[in-house]
PDB file of C-alpha atoms in Angstrom:
ATOM      1  CA  MET A   1     -18.161  42.943  32.383  1.00  0.00           C
ATOM      2  CA  ILE A   2     -15.046  41.180  31.139  1.00  0.00           C
ATOM      3  CA  GLU A   3     -14.275  41.776  27.491  1.00  0.00           C
ATOM      4  CA  ALA A   4     -12.644  38.576  26.329  1.00  0.00           C
ATOM      5  CA  ALA A   5     -10.542  37.821  23.300  1.00  0.00           C
ATOM      6  CA  ARG A   6     -12.381  38.223  20.034  1.00  0.00           C
ATOM      7  CA  PRO A   7     -12.280  35.689  17.217  1.00  0.00           C
ATOM      8  CA  SER A   8     -10.078  36.707  14.345  1.00  0.00           C
ATOM      9  CA  GLU A   9     -12.870  36.117  11.803  1.00  0.00           C
ATOM     10  CA  THR A  10     -16.618  36.550  12.068  1.00  0.00           C
ATOM     11  CA  SER A  11     -17.894  34.228   9.298  1.00  0.00           C
ATOM     12  CA  PRO A  12     -19.523  31.015  10.553  1.00  0.00           C
ATOM     13  CA  VAL A  13     -17.311  27.979  10.895  1.00  0.00           C
ATOM     14  CA  ARG A  14     -18.443  24.725   9.283  1.00  0.00           C
ATOM     15  CA  VAL A  15     -17.462  21.307  10.599  1.00  0.00           C
ATOM     16  CA  THR A  16     -18.090  18.209   8.493  1.00  0.00           C
ATOM     17  CA  LEU A  17     -17.392  14.544   9.048  1.00  0.00           C
ATOM     18  CA  GLU A  18     -17.902  12.156   6.147  1.00  0.00           C
ATOM     19  CA  ASP A  19     -17.978   8.367   6.676  1.00  0.00           C
ATOM     20  CA  VAL A  20     -15.550   8.615   9.588  1.00  0.00           C
ATOM     21  CA  SER A  21     -14.430   5.424  11.286  1.00  0.00           C
ATOM     22  CA  LEU A  22     -12.176   5.196  14.328  1.00  0.00           C
ATOM     23  CA  ALA A  23     -10.985   2.280  16.445  1.00  0.00           C
ATOM     24  CA  ILE A  24      -8.907   2.645  19.604  1.00  0.00           C
ATOM     25  CA  ASP A  25      -7.191  -0.298  21.295  1.00  0.00           C
ATOM     26  CA  GLY A  26      -9.264  -2.712  19.272  1.00  0.00           C
ATOM     27  CA  ARG A  27     -12.599  -1.074  20.165  1.00  0.00           C
ATOM     28  CA  GLN A  28     -14.664   0.420  17.373  1.00  0.00           C
ATOM     29  CA  VAL A  29     -15.535   3.945  18.525  1.00  0.00           C
ATOM     30  CA  PHE A  30     -17.122   5.223  15.299  1.00  0.00           C
ATOM     31  CA  GLU A  31     -18.086   3.477  12.095  1.00  0.00           C
ATOM     32  CA  ARG A  32     -18.971   5.570   9.051  1.00  0.00           C
ATOM     33  CA  LEU A  33     -20.128   8.569  11.065  1.00  0.00           C
ATOM     34  CA  SER A  34     -21.238  11.602   9.060  1.00  0.00           C
ATOM     35  CA  LEU A  35     -22.068  15.019  10.524  1.00  0.00           C
ATOM     36  CA  ASP A  36     -22.536  18.567   9.289  1.00  0.00           C
ATOM     37  CA  LEU A  37     -22.283  21.238  11.996  1.00  0.00           C
ATOM     38  CA  THR A  38     -22.338  25.012  11.869  1.00  0.00           C
ATOM     39  CA  PRO A  39     -22.030  26.137  15.500  1.00  0.00           C
ATOM     40  CA  GLY A  40     -23.422  28.433  17.291  1.00  0.00           C
ATOM     41  CA  HIS A  41     -23.308  26.426  20.424  1.00  0.00           C
ATOM     42  CA  VAL A  42     -23.523  22.693  19.880  1.00  0.00           C
ATOM     43  CA  GLY A  43     -23.739  20.360  22.871  1.00  0.00           C
ATOM     44  CA  LEU A  44     -22.752  16.695  23.046  1.00  0.00           C
ATOM     45  CA  ILE A  45     -24.346  14.425  25.628  1.00  0.00           C
ATOM     46  CA  GLY A  46     -24.091  10.711  26.330  1.00  0.00           C
ATOM     47  CA  ARG A  47     -22.756   8.184  28.745  1.00  0.00           C
ATOM     48  CA  ASN A  48     -19.077   7.732  29.546  1.00  0.00           C
ATOM     49  CA  GLY A  49     -17.347   5.870  26.738  1.00  0.00           C
ATOM     50  CA  ALA A  50     -19.914   6.856  24.126  1.00  0.00           C
ATOM     51  CA  GLY A  51     -17.272   8.626  22.029  1.00  0.00           C
ATOM     52  CA  LYS A  52     -17.843  12.304  22.865  1.00  0.00           C
ATOM     53  CA  SER A  53     -14.221  13.078  23.714  1.00  0.00           C
ATOM     54  CA  GLN A  54     -12.889  11.227  20.677  1.00  0.00           C
ATOM     55  CA  LEU A  55     -15.308  13.120  18.441  1.00  0.00           C
ATOM     56  CA  LEU A  56     -14.060  16.434  19.840  1.00  0.00           C
ATOM     57  CA  ARG A  57     -10.454  15.353  19.401  1.00  0.00           C
ATOM     58  CA  MET A  58     -11.049  14.383  15.779  1.00  0.00           C
ATOM     59  CA  ILE A  59     -12.643  17.764  15.065  1.00  0.00           C
ATOM     60  CA  ALA A  60      -9.643  19.480  16.670  1.00  0.00           C
ATOM     61  CA  GLY A  61      -7.199  17.326  14.709  1.00  0.00           C
ATOM     62  CA  LEU A  62      -5.733  15.709  17.830  1.00  0.00           C
ATOM     63  CA  VAL A  63      -6.905  12.271  16.667  1.00  0.00           C
ATOM     64  CA  THR A  64      -6.820  11.069  13.060  1.00  0.00           C
ATOM     65  CA  PRO A  65      -9.671   8.803  11.931  1.00  0.00           C
ATOM     66  CA  ASP A  66      -8.844   5.436  10.412  1.00  0.00           C
ATOM     67  CA  SER A  67     -10.952   6.297   7.385  1.00  0.00           C
ATOM     68  CA  GLY A  68     -13.247   9.038   6.182  1.00  0.00           C
ATOM     69  CA  GLN A  69     -12.770  12.790   6.232  1.00  0.00           C
ATOM     70  CA  VAL A  70     -12.894  15.489   8.894  1.00  0.00           C
ATOM     71  CA  ARG A  71     -13.003  19.068   7.665  1.00  0.00           C
ATOM     72  CA  VAL A  72     -13.154  22.391   9.467  1.00  0.00           C
ATOM     73  CA  ASP A  73     -13.868  25.199   7.009  1.00  0.00           C
ATOM     74  CA  GLY A  74     -12.679  22.872   4.279  1.00  0.00           C
ATOM     75  CA  PHE A  75      -9.273  21.881   5.717  1.00  0.00           C
ATOM     76  CA  ASP A  76      -8.141  18.726   7.496  1.00  0.00           C
ATOM     77  CA  PRO A  77      -7.246  19.743  11.085  1.00  0.00           C
ATOM     78  CA  ALA A  78      -5.054  16.666  11.626  1.00  0.00           C
ATOM     79  CA  LYS A  79      -2.895  17.447   8.601  1.00  0.00           C
ATOM     80  CA  ASP A  80      -2.765  21.244   8.732  1.00  0.00           C
ATOM     81  CA  ARG A  81      -1.855  21.753  12.377  1.00  0.00           C
ATOM     82  CA  ARG A  82      -0.818  25.380  12.042  1.00  0.00           C
ATOM     83  CA  ARG A  83      -4.156  26.348  10.554  1.00  0.00           C
ATOM     84  CA  ALA A  84      -5.946  24.141  13.074  1.00  0.00           C
ATOM     85  CA  THR A  85      -4.358  25.853  16.061  1.00  0.00           C
ATOM     86  CA  ALA A  86      -5.206  29.249  14.554  1.00  0.00           C
ATOM     87  CA  THR A  87      -8.838  28.285  13.907  1.00  0.00           C
ATOM     88  CA  ILE A  88      -9.665  25.989  16.834  1.00  0.00           C
ATOM     89  CA  GLY A  89      -9.143  26.446  20.567  1.00  0.00           C
ATOM     90  CA  PHE A  90      -9.356  23.284  22.694  1.00  0.00           C
ATOM     91  CA  VAL A  91     -10.217  23.524  26.391  1.00  0.00           C
ATOM     92  CA  PHE A  92      -9.494  20.370  28.391  1.00  0.00           C
ATOM     93  CA  GLN A  93     -11.400  19.030  31.388  1.00  0.00           C
ATOM     94  CA  ASN A  94      -8.246  19.096  33.502  1.00  0.00           C
ATOM     95  CA  PRO A  95      -6.206  22.257  32.874  1.00  0.00           C
ATOM     96  CA  ASP A  96      -3.102  20.592  34.319  1.00  0.00           C
ATOM     97  CA  HIS A  97      -3.073  18.411  31.181  1.00  0.00           C
ATOM     98  CA  ALA A  98      -2.855  21.474  28.945  1.00  0.00           C
ATOM     99  CA  LEU A  99      -0.782  24.059  30.833  1.00  0.00           C
ATOM    100  CA  LEU A 100       2.856  23.547  29.868  1.00  0.00           C
ATOM    101  CA  PHE A 101       4.884  26.534  31.049  1.00  0.00           C
ATOM    102  CA  PRO A 102       5.985  27.792  34.457  1.00  0.00           C
ATOM    103  CA  THR A 103       4.564  31.327  34.216  1.00  0.00           C
ATOM    104  CA  VAL A 104       1.315  32.786  32.945  1.00  0.00           C
ATOM    105  CA  ILE A 105       2.990  35.062  30.392  1.00  0.00           C
ATOM    106  CA  GLU A 106       4.926  32.136  28.937  1.00  0.00           C
ATOM    107  CA  GLU A 107       1.750  30.062  28.712  1.00  0.00           C
ATOM    108  CA  LEU A 108      -0.230  32.754  26.953  1.00  0.00           C
ATOM    109  CA  SER A 109       2.528  33.811  24.553  1.00  0.00           C
ATOM    110  CA  PHE A 110       3.220  30.268  23.338  1.00  0.00           C
ATOM    111  CA  GLY A 111       0.323  30.117  20.862  1.00  0.00           C
ATOM    112  CA  PRO A 112       1.149  33.357  19.050  1.00  0.00           C
ATOM    113  CA  LYS A 113       4.847  32.427  18.879  1.00  0.00           C
ATOM    114  CA  ALA A 114       3.893  29.080  17.327  1.00  0.00           C
ATOM    115  CA  GLN A 115       2.033  31.065  14.660  1.00  0.00           C
ATOM    116  CA  GLY A 116       5.164  33.081  13.859  1.00  0.00           C
ATOM    117  CA  ALA A 117       4.931  36.095  16.177  1.00  0.00           C
ATOM    118  CA  THR A 118       8.094  37.507  17.705  1.00  0.00           C
ATOM    119  CA  LYS A 119       8.566  37.272  21.472  1.00  0.00           C
ATOM    120  CA  ALA A 120       7.557  40.930  21.864  1.00  0.00           C
ATOM    121  CA  GLN A 121       4.495  40.525  19.640  1.00  0.00           C
ATOM    122  CA  ALA A 122       3.430  37.346  21.431  1.00  0.00           C
ATOM    123  CA  GLU A 123       3.777  38.934  24.854  1.00  0.00           C
ATOM    124  CA  GLN A 124       1.714  41.903  23.676  1.00  0.00           C
ATOM    125  CA  VAL A 125      -1.062  39.500  22.647  1.00  0.00           C
ATOM    126  CA  ALA A 126      -0.804  37.856  26.058  1.00  0.00           C
ATOM    127  CA  ASP A 127      -0.868  41.186  27.895  1.00  0.00           C
ATOM    128  CA  ASP A 128      -3.926  42.305  25.914  1.00  0.00           C
ATOM    129  CA  LEU A 129      -5.659  39.029  26.752  1.00  0.00           C
ATOM    130  CA  LEU A 130      -4.897  39.424  30.464  1.00  0.00           C
ATOM    131  CA  VAL A 131      -6.412  42.908  30.390  1.00  0.00           C
ATOM    132  CA  ARG A 132      -9.516  41.748  28.514  1.00  0.00           C
ATOM    133  CA  PHE A 133     -10.113  38.969  31.019  1.00  0.00           C
ATOM    134  CA  GLY A 134      -9.554  41.362  33.905  1.00  0.00           C
ATOM    135  CA  VAL A 135      -6.456  39.695  35.381  1.00  0.00           C
ATOM    136  CA  PRO A 136      -3.408  41.761  34.291  1.00  0.00           C
ATOM    137  CA  ALA A 137      -1.748  41.115  37.671  1.00  0.00           C
ATOM    138  CA  TRP A 138      -1.381  37.440  36.729  1.00  0.00           C
ATOM    139  CA  ARG A 139       1.305  38.247  34.141  1.00  0.00           C
ATOM    140  CA  ASP A 140       4.328  36.933  36.043  1.00  0.00           C
ATOM    141  CA  ARG A 141       2.565  34.514  38.343  1.00  0.00           C
ATOM    142  CA  LEU A 142       3.706  30.928  38.540  1.00  0.00           C
ATOM    143  CA  VAL A 143       1.080  28.644  37.068  1.00  0.00           C
ATOM    144  CA  HIS A 144       1.393  26.169  39.943  1.00  0.00           C
ATOM    145  CA  SER A 145       0.483  28.960  42.389  1.00  0.00           C
ATOM    146  CA  LEU A 146      -2.956  29.456  40.825  1.00  0.00           C
ATOM    147  CA  SER A 147      -6.076  27.967  42.374  1.00  0.00           C
ATOM    148  CA  GLN A 148      -7.890  25.248  40.445  1.00  0.00           C
ATOM    149  CA  GLY A 149     -10.520  27.718  39.274  1.00  0.00           C
ATOM    150  CA  GLN A 150      -7.802  30.138  38.159  1.00  0.00           C
ATOM    151  CA  LYS A 151      -6.099  27.333  36.223  1.00  0.00           C
ATOM    152  CA  HIS A 152      -9.385  26.619  34.449  1.00  0.00           C
ATOM    153  CA  LEU A 153      -9.600  30.277  33.485  1.00  0.00           C
ATOM    154  CA  LEU A 154      -5.993  30.264  32.284  1.00  0.00           C
ATOM    155  CA  GLY A 155      -6.730  27.174  30.182  1.00  0.00           C
ATOM    156  CA  LEU A 156      -9.652  28.996  28.589  1.00  0.00           C
ATOM    157  CA  MET A 157      -7.496  32.067  27.995  1.00  0.00           C
ATOM    158  CA  ALA A 158      -4.747  29.961  26.428  1.00  0.00           C
ATOM    159  CA  ALA A 159      -7.300  28.476  24.029  1.00  0.00           C
ATOM    160  CA  CYS A 160      -8.218  32.018  22.961  1.00  0.00           C
ATOM    161  CA  THR A 161      -4.735  33.388  22.278  1.00  0.00           C
ATOM    162  CA  ASN A 162      -4.912  32.965  18.500  1.00  0.00           C
ATOM    163  CA  GLY A 163      -8.440  34.401  18.227  1.00  0.00           C
ATOM    164  CA  PRO A 164      -9.997  31.097  17.108  1.00  0.00           C
ATOM    165  CA  LYS A 165     -13.285  30.817  15.242  1.00  0.00           C
ATOM    166  CA  LEU A 166     -14.247  27.685  17.185  1.00  0.00           C
ATOM    167  CA  LEU A 167     -13.830  26.592  20.794  1.00  0.00           C
ATOM    168  CA  ILE A 168     -13.985  22.895  21.618  1.00  0.00           C
ATOM    169  CA  LEU A 169     -14.687  22.105  25.259  1.00  0.00           C
ATOM    170  CA  ASP A 170     -14.424  18.674  26.835  1.00  0.00           C
ATOM    171  CA  GLU A 171     -16.181  18.534  30.223  1.00  0.00           C
ATOM    172  CA  VAL A 172     -14.870  21.954  31.197  1.00  0.00           C
ATOM    173  CA  PHE A 173     -15.190  23.168  34.787  1.00  0.00           C
ATOM    174  CA  ALA A 174     -15.945  19.662  36.080  1.00  0.00           C
ATOM    175  CA  GLY A 175     -15.330  19.283  39.802  1.00  0.00           C
ATOM    176  CA  LEU A 176     -15.366  22.989  40.609  1.00  0.00           C
ATOM    177  CA  ASP A 177     -17.650  24.433  43.259  1.00  0.00           C
ATOM    178  CA  LEU A 178     -20.842  26.127  42.133  1.00  0.00           C
ATOM    179  CA  PRO A 179     -19.775  29.799  42.431  1.00  0.00           C
ATOM    180  CA  THR A 180     -16.526  29.143  40.555  1.00  0.00           C
ATOM    181  CA  SER A 181     -18.121  27.104  37.786  1.00  0.00           C
ATOM    182  CA  ARG A 182     -20.906  29.669  37.357  1.00  0.00           C
ATOM    183  CA  SER A 183     -18.392  32.518  37.171  1.00  0.00           C
ATOM    184  CA  LEU A 184     -16.340  30.681  34.546  1.00  0.00           C
ATOM    185  CA  ARG A 185     -19.480  29.800  32.609  1.00  0.00           C
ATOM    186  CA  HIS A 186     -20.443  33.495  32.602  1.00  0.00           C
ATOM    187  CA  ILE A 187     -17.044  34.369  31.120  1.00  0.00           C
ATOM    188  CA  LEU A 188     -17.335  31.587  28.547  1.00  0.00           C
ATOM    189  CA  ASN A 189     -20.803  32.677  27.486  1.00  0.00           C
ATOM    190  CA  GLY A 190     -19.505  36.210  26.941  1.00  0.00           C
ATOM    191  CA  LEU A 191     -16.813  35.216  24.466  1.00  0.00           C
ATOM    192  CA  GLY A 192     -19.095  35.230  21.438  1.00  0.00           C
ATOM    193  CA  MET A 193     -17.259  32.320  19.792  1.00  0.00           C
ATOM    194  CA  ALA A 194     -18.793  29.301  18.148  1.00  0.00           C
ATOM    195  CA  ARG A 195     -18.338  26.263  20.330  1.00  0.00           C
ATOM    196  CA  ILE A 196     -18.867  22.528  20.499  1.00  0.00           C
ATOM    197  CA  GLU A 197     -19.098  21.272  24.051  1.00  0.00           C
ATOM    198  CA  ALA A 198     -19.381  17.841  25.662  1.00  0.00           C
ATOM    199  CA  ASN A 199     -20.775  18.006  29.167  1.00  0.00           C
ATOM    200  CA  HIS A 200     -22.477  15.805  31.757  1.00  0.00           C
ATOM    201  CA  ASP A 201     -23.835  19.001  33.345  1.00  0.00           C
ATOM    202  CA  LEU A 202     -27.006  19.095  31.282  1.00  0.00           C
ATOM    203  CA  ALA A 203     -28.044  22.468  32.702  1.00  0.00           C
ATOM    204  CA  ALA A 204     -24.933  23.999  31.123  1.00  0.00           C
ATOM    205  CA  LEU A 205     -26.172  22.876  27.697  1.00  0.00           C
ATOM    206  CA  ALA A 206     -29.764  24.053  28.076  1.00  0.00           C
ATOM    207  CA  GLY A 207     -29.129  27.148  25.967  1.00  0.00           C
ATOM    208  CA  CYS A 208     -27.470  25.317  23.079  1.00  0.00           C
ATOM    209  CA  ASP A 209     -28.660  25.857  19.523  1.00  0.00           C
ATOM    210  CA  ARG A 210     -28.350  22.120  18.905  1.00  0.00           C
ATOM    211  CA  VAL A 211     -27.651  19.063  21.039  1.00  0.00           C
ATOM    212  CA  LEU A 212     -26.443  15.682  19.808  1.00  0.00           C
ATOM    213  CA  ARG A 213     -26.669  12.550  21.890  1.00  0.00           C
ATOM    214  CA  ILE A 214     -23.782  10.189  21.197  1.00  0.00           C
ATOM    215  CA  ALA A 215     -24.543   6.524  21.862  1.00  0.00           C
ATOM    216  CA  GLY A 216     -22.680   3.471  20.666  1.00  0.00           C
ATOM    217  CA  GLY A 217     -20.444   5.515  18.396  1.00  0.00           C
ATOM    218  CA  ALA A 218     -23.363   7.056  16.532  1.00  0.00           C
ATOM    219  CA  VAL A 219     -25.701  10.022  16.831  1.00  0.00           C
ATOM    220  CA  GLY A 220     -28.697   8.673  18.721  1.00  0.00           C
ATOM    221  CA  ASP A 221     -30.626  11.936  18.877  1.00  0.00           C
ATOM    222  CA  ASP A 222     -30.126  15.352  17.321  1.00  0.00           C
ATOM    223  CA  GLY A 223     -32.118  18.546  17.601  1.00  0.00           C
ATOM    224  CA  ALA A 224     -33.102  21.474  19.779  1.00  0.00           C
ATOM    225  CA  ALA A 225     -31.627  21.397  23.269  1.00  0.00           C
ATOM    226  CA  ASP A 226     -34.717  21.061  25.433  1.00  0.00           C
ATOM    227  CA  PRO A 227     -36.366  18.019  23.798  1.00  0.00           C
ATOM    228  CA  VAL A 228     -33.099  16.135  23.235  1.00  0.00           C
ATOM    229  CA  ILE A 229     -31.996  16.664  26.845  1.00  0.00           C
ATOM    230  CA  ALA A 230     -35.477  15.766  28.158  1.00  0.00           C
ATOM    231  CA  ARG A 231     -35.542  12.497  26.231  1.00  0.00           C
ATOM    232  CA  TYR A 232     -32.050  11.636  27.428  1.00  0.00           C
ATOM    233  CA  MET A 233     -32.867  12.372  31.065  1.00  0.00           C
ATOM    234  CA  SER A 234     -36.073  10.340  30.873  1.00  0.00           C
ATOM    235  CA  GLU A 235     -34.244   7.346  29.470  1.00  0.00           C
ATOM    236  CA  MET A 236     -31.373   7.551  31.930  1.00  0.00           C
ATOM    237  CA  GLU A 237     -33.655   7.936  34.949  1.00  0.00           C
ATOM    238  CA  ALA A 238     -35.529   4.802  33.905  1.00  0.00           C
ATOM    239  CA  LEU A 239     -32.323   2.813  33.562  1.00  0.00           C
ATOM    240  CA  PRO A 240     -30.749   2.079  36.966  1.00  0.00           C
ATOM    241  CA  LEU A 241     -27.574   0.081  36.557  1.00  0.00           C
ATOM    242  CA  ALA A 242     -26.569  -3.051  38.368  1.00  0.00           C
ATOM    243  CA  PRO A 243     -23.187  -2.759  40.097  1.00  0.00           C
ATOM    244  CA  GLY A 244     -21.505  -4.843  37.441  1.00  0.00           C
ATOM    245  CA  ALA A 245     -22.700  -2.518  34.682  1.00  0.00           C
ATOM    246  CA  LEU A 246     -21.400   0.721  36.216  1.00  0.00           C
TER     247      LEU A 246
END
């Protein structure tokens, strides 16, 4: 079994949003949204455009709300970026949007160097991570030479370089074939990190501690995974869309 990177701290992480409002390109995404989360494994479901990705980006500090407060363990992730990148790992749907460097070792050593590690220290962190994930031979590989599944794994590894307390995942592993996505999901489940995950693959969220349905910029349902997912599926299956509403 792969032993993946461990979080640097073991105390639970708390995420709070208080009266958060956000508009993008003139469209009101959230208006006075309040949440209190202590993951575990929290899942976000909802239709495209409901606001799931923007909620994840606000929690990670990649988007600043127009008003209200976002706090992760008491700090503002948009204002304290160094602490945010040490506490939160963000895994994107498309790893090509996140992977910045030509080689694997450069990609994995970037996060520790940004936290103040020397080149040698950062590369040691990267080498340890490669061993824990079972791919030490990737060290000097060119990122563009990796398969799509391997890039997804590298994106997950890069999110883990600083030993974060919280992983945020936005439609991860979308578009991969079943064996690859299942293998990556097995690795992800073995990390032991708190995570908040948006996913249209409802089966991937079946084991969540809590699932929130985002609809119209608000939380439309919130609770244990099975009943929330069942209600959502029942409603969606009864709602065929006309071509103009797709």
